[in-house]
mmCIF file of C-alpha atoms and ligand atoms in Angstrom:
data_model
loop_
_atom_site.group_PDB
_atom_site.id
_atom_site.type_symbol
_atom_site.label_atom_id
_atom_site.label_comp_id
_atom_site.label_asym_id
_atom_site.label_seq_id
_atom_site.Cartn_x
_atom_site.Cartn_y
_atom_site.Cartn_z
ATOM 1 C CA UNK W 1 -78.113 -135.697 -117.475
ATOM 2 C CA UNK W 2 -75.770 -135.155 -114.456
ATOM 3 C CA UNK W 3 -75.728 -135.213 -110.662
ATOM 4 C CA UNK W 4 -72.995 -132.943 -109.004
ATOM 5 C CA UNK W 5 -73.614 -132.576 -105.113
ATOM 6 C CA UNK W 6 -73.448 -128.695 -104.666
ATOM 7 C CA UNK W 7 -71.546 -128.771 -100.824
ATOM 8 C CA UNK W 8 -68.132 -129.320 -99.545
ATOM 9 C CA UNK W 9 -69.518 -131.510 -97.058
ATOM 10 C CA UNK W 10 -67.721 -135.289 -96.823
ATOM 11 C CA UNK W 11 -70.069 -137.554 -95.643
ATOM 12 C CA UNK W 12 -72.901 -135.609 -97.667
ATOM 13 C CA UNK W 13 -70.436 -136.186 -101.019
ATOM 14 C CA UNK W 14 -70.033 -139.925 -99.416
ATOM 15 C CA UNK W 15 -73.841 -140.346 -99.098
ATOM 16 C CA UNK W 16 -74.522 -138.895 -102.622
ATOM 17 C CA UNK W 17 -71.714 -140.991 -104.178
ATOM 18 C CA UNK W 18 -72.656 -144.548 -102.213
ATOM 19 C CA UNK W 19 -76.106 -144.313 -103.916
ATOM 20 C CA UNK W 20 -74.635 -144.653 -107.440
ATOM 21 C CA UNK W 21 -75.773 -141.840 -108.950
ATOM 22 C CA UNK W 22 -73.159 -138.817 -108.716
ATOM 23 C CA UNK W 23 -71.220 -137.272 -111.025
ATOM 24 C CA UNK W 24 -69.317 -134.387 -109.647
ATOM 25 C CA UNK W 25 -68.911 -131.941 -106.807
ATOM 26 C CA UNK W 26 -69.438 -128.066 -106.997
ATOM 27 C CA UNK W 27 -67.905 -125.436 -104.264
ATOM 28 C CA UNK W 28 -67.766 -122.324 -103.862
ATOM 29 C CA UNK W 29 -65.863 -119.718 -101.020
ATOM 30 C CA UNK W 30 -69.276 -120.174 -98.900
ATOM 31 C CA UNK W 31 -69.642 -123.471 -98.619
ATOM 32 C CA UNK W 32 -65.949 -123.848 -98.307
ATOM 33 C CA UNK W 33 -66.339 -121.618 -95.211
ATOM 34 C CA UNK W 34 -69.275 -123.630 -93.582
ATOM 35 C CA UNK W 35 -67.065 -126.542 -93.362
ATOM 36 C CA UNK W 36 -64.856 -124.534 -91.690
ATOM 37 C CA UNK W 37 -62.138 -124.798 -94.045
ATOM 38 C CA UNK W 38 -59.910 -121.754 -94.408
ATOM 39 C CA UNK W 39 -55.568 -121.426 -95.048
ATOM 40 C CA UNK W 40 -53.976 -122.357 -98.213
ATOM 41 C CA UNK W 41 -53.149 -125.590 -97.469
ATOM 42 C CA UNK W 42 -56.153 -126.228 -95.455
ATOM 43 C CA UNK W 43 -58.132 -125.677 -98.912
ATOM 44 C CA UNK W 44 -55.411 -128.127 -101.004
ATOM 45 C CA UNK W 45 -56.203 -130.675 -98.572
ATOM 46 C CA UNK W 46 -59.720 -130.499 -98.560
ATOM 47 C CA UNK W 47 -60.082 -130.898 -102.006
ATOM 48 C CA UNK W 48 -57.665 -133.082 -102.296
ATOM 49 C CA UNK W 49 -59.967 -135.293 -100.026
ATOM 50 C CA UNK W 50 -62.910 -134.682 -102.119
ATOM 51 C CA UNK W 51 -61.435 -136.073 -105.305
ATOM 52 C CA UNK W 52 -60.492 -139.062 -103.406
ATOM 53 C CA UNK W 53 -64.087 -139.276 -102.795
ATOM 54 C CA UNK W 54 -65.672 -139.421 -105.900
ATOM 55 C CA UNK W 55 -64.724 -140.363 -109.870
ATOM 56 C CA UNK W 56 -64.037 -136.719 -111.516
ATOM 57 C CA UNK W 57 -65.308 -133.125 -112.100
ATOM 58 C CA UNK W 58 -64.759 -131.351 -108.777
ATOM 59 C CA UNK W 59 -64.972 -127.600 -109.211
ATOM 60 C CA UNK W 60 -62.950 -125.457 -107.172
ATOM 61 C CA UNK W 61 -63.217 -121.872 -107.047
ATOM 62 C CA UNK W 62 -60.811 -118.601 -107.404
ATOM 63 C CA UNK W 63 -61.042 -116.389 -105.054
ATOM 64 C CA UNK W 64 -58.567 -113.880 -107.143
ATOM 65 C CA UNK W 65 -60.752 -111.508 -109.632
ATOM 66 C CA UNK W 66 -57.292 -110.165 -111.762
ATOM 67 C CA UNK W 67 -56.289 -112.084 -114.830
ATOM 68 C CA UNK W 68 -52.364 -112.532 -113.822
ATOM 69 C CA UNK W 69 -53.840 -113.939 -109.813
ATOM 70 C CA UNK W 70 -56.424 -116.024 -111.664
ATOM 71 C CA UNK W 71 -54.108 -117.790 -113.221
ATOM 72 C CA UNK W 72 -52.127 -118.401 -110.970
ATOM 73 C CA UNK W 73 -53.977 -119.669 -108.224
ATOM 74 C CA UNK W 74 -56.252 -121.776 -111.156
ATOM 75 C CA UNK W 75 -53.242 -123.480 -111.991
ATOM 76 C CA UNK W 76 -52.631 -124.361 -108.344
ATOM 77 C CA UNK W 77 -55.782 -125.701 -107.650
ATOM 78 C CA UNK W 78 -55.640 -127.909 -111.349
ATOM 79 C CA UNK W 79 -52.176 -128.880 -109.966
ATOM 80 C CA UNK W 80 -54.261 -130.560 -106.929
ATOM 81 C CA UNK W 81 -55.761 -133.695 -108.733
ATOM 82 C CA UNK W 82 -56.483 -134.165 -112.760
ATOM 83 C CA UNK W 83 -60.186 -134.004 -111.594
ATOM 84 C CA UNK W 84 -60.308 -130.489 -110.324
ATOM 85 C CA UNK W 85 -62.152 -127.910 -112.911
ATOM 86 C CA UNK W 86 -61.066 -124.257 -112.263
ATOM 87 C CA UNK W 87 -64.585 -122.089 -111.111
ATOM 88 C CA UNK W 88 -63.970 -119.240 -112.263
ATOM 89 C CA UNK W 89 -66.462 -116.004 -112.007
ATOM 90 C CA UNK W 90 -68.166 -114.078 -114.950
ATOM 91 C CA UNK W 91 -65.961 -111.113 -114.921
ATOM 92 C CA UNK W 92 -63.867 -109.667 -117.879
ATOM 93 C CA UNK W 93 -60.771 -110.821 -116.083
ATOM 94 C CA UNK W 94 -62.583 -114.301 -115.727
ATOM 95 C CA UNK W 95 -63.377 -114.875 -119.322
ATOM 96 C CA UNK W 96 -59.707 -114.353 -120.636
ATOM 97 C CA UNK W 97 -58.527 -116.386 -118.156
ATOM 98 C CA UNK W 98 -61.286 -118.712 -119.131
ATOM 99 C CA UNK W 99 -59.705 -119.032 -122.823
ATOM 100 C CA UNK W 100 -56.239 -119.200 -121.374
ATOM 101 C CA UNK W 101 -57.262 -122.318 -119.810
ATOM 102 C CA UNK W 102 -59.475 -123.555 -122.477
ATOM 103 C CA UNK W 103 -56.073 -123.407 -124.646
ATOM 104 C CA UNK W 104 -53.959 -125.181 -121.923
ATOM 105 C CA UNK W 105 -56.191 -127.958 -121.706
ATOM 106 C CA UNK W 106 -57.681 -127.257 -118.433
ATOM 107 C CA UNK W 107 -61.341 -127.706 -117.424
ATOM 108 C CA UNK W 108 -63.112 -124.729 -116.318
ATOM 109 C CA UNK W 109 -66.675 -123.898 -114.531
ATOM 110 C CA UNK W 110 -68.106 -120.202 -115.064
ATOM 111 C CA UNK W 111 -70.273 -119.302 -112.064
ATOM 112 C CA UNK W 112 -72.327 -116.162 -111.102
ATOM 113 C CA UNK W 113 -73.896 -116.609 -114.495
ATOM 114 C CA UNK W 114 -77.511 -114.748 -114.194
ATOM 115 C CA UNK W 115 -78.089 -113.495 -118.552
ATOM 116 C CA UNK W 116 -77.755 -114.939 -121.610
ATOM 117 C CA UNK W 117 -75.104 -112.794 -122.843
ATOM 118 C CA UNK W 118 -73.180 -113.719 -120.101
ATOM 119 C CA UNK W 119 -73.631 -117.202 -121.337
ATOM 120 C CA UNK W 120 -72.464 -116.845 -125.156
ATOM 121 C CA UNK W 121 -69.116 -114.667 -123.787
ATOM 122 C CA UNK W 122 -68.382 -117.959 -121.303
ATOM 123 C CA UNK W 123 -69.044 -120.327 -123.946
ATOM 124 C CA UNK W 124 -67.071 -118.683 -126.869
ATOM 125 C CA UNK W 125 -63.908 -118.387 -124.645
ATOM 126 C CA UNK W 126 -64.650 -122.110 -123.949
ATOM 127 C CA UNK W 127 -65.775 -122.935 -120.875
ATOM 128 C CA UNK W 128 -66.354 -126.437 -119.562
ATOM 129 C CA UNK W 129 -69.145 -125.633 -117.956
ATOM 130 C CA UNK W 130 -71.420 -122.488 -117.366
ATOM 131 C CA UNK W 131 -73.329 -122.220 -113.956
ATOM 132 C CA UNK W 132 -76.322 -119.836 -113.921
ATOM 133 C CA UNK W 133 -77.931 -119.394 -111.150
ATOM 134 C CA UNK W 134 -81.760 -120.825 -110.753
ATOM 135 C CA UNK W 135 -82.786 -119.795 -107.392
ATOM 136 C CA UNK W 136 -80.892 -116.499 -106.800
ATOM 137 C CA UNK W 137 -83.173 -115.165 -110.066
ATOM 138 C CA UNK W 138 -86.322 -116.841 -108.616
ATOM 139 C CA UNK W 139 -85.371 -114.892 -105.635
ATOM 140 C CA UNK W 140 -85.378 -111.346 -106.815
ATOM 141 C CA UNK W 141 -88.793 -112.477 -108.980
ATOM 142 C CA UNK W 142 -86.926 -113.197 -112.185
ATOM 143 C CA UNK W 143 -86.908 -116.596 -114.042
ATOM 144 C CA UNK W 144 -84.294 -119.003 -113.141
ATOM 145 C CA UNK W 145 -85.807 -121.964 -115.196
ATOM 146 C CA UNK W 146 -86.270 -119.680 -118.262
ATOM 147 C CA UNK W 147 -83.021 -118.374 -118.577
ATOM 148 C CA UNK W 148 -81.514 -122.387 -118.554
ATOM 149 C CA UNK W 149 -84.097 -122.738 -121.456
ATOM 150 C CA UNK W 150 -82.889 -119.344 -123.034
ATOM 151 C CA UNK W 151 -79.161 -120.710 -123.010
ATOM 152 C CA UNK W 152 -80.069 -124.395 -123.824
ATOM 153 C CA UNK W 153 -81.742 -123.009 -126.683
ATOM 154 C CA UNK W 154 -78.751 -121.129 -127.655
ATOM 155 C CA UNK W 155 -76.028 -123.456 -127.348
ATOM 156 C CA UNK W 156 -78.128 -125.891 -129.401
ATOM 157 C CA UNK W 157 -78.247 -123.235 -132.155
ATOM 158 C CA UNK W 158 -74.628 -123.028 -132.391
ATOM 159 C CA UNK W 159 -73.597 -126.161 -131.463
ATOM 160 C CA UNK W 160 -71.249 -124.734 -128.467
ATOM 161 C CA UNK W 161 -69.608 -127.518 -126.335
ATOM 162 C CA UNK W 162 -69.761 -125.511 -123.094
ATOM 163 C CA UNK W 163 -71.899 -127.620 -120.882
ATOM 164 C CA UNK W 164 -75.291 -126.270 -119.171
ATOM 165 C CA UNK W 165 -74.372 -126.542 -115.235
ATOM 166 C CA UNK W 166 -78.038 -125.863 -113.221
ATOM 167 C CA UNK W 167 -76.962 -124.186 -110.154
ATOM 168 C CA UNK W 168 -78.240 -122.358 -107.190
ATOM 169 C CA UNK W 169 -81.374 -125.245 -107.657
ATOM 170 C CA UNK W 170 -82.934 -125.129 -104.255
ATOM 171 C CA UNK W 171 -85.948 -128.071 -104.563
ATOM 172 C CA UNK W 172 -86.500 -131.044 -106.424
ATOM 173 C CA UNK W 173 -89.108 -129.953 -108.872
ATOM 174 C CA UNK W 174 -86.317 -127.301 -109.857
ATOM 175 C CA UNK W 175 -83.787 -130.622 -111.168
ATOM 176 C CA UNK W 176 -86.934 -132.272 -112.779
ATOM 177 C CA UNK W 177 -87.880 -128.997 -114.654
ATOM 178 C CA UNK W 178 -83.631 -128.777 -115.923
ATOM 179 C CA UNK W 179 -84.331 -132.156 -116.724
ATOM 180 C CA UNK W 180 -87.418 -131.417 -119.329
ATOM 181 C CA UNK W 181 -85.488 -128.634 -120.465
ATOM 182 C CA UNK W 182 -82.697 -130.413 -121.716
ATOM 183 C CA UNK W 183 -79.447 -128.862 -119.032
ATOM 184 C CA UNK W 184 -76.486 -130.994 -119.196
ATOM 185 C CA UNK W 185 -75.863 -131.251 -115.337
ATOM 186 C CA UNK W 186 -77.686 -130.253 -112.342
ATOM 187 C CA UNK W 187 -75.820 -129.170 -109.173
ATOM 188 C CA UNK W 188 -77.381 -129.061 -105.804
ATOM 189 C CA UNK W 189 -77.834 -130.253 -102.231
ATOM 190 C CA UNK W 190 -78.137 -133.671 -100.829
ATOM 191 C CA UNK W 191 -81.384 -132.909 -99.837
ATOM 192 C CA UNK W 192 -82.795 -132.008 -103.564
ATOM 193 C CA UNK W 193 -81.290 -135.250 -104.958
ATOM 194 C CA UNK W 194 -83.012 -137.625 -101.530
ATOM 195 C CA UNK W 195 -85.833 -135.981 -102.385
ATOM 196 C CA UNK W 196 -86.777 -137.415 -105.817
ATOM 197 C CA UNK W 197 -86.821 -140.473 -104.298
ATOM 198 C CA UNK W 198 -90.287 -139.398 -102.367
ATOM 199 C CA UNK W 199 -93.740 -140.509 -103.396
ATOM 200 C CA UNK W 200 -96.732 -141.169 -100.498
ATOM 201 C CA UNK W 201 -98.154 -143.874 -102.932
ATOM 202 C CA UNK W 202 -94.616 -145.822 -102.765
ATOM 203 C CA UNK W 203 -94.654 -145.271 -99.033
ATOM 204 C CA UNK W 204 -97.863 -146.934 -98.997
ATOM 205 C CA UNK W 205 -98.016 -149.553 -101.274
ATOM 206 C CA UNK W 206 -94.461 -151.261 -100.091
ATOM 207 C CA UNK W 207 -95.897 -150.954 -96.192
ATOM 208 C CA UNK W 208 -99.126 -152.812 -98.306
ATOM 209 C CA UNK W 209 -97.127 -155.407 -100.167
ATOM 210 C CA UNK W 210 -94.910 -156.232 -96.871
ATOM 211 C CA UNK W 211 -98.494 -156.584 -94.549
ATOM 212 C CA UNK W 212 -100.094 -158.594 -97.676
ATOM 213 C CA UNK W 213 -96.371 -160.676 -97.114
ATOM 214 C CA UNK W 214 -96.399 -161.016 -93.531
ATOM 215 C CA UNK W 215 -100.110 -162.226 -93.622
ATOM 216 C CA UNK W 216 -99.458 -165.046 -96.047
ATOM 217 C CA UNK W 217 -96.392 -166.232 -94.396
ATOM 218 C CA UNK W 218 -98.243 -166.298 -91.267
ATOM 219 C CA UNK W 219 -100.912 -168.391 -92.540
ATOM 220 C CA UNK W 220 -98.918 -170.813 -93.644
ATOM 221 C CA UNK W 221 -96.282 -171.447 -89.942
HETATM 222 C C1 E4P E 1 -72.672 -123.775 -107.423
HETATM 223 O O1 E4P E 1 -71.876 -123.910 -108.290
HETATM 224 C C2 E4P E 1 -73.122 -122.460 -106.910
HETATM 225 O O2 E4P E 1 -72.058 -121.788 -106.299
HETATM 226 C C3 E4P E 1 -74.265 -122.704 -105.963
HETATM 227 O O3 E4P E 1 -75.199 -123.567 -106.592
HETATM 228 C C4 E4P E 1 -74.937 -121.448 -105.454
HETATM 229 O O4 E4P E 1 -76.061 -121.824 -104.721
HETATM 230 P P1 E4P E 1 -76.849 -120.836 -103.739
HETATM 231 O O5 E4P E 1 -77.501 -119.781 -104.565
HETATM 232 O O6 E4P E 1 -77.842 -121.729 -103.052
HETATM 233 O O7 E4P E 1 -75.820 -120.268 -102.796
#
């Protein structure tokens, strides 16, 4: 299974990449705007500064919705770095471009992915990846964690290549549940991946072993 960091954050991709365990970076135009990053060349460079941060799959996302624009701005954004993916949105527009890119060799990440049917068009046009969205179903009382099993289920009938991208995950018991499932990557905040590092009975048996430690060293000076 992999870890992509779901921000556009630096020092959050730098903390998630010094503790050896990341795999990618997702973005999207929010989180693009929270850093504050807006202009053409404003957006080149900050992705260009991500990939220099980690070892591949950074997903950068159109903000064009017509075939001939989504082309051309993916191509500028693959043009960045060879580990750039194109994100590209579940639209009509999207998928065609999707296949365009598929036949040019270039990695691409559907997003705004919220049915299964959405998820067999993405994957026969041959996306890279295919990000539905856990917590914006949870939100509006739908199942985000059965529709990842829906479309794991699928894929695995037919065996489609298009990777199963866990997005929109908003706790830690949401990656562990992807994980049981069988979902091919997980994206999502520093905070979700810290987190599964937490157990009380760790907490309290190191602070335990280090007393027990102390004591015996002390005994013996
Ligand atoms: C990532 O690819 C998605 O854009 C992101 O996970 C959406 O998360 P949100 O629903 O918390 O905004």
């Amino acid at each position: 299974m992999k870890f992509f960091i779901d921000t556009a954050n630096l020092s959050e991709i730098e903390e998630a990449y010094d503790m050896g365990v990341l795999d990618g970076v997702t973005t999207n135009p929010s989180l693009m705007a929270k850093e504050g990053i807006t202009g053409e060349e404003n957006v080149r460079n900050h992705y260009k500064a991500i990939c220099d941060l980690v070892d591949d799959k950074v997903s950068a996302e159109v903000i064009a919705t017509d075939y001939d624009a989504i082309i051309r701005e993916g191509k500028e954004l693959a043009k960045i770095d060879d580990k750039i993916v194109v994100k590209i949105p579940m639209i009509r527009d999207g998928i065609k471009a999707i296949k365009y890119f598929h036949s040019e060799g270039i990695r691409t990440n559907c997003t705004l992915v919220f049915s299964a049917g959405q998820a067999i068009l993405a994957a026969k046009a041959g996306a890279s990846y295919l990000s539905p969205f856990i917590g914006r179903l949870d939100d509006i009382s739908y199942d985000g964690l059965e529709l990842i099993q829906q479309i794991v289920h699928i894929y695995g009938n037919f065996g489609f290549e298009t990777e199963v991208l866990a997005a929109s995950v908003r706790h830690s018991m949401h990656l562990v549940k992807c994980a049981e499932i069988g979902a091919d990557v997980v994206t999502c905040p520093l905070k979700v991946i810290t987190g599964l590092l937490k157990h009380p009975l760790t907490d309290s048996g190191l602070a335990q072993f280090l007393s027990d430690h102390n004591k015996a060293a002390g005994k013996l000076t």
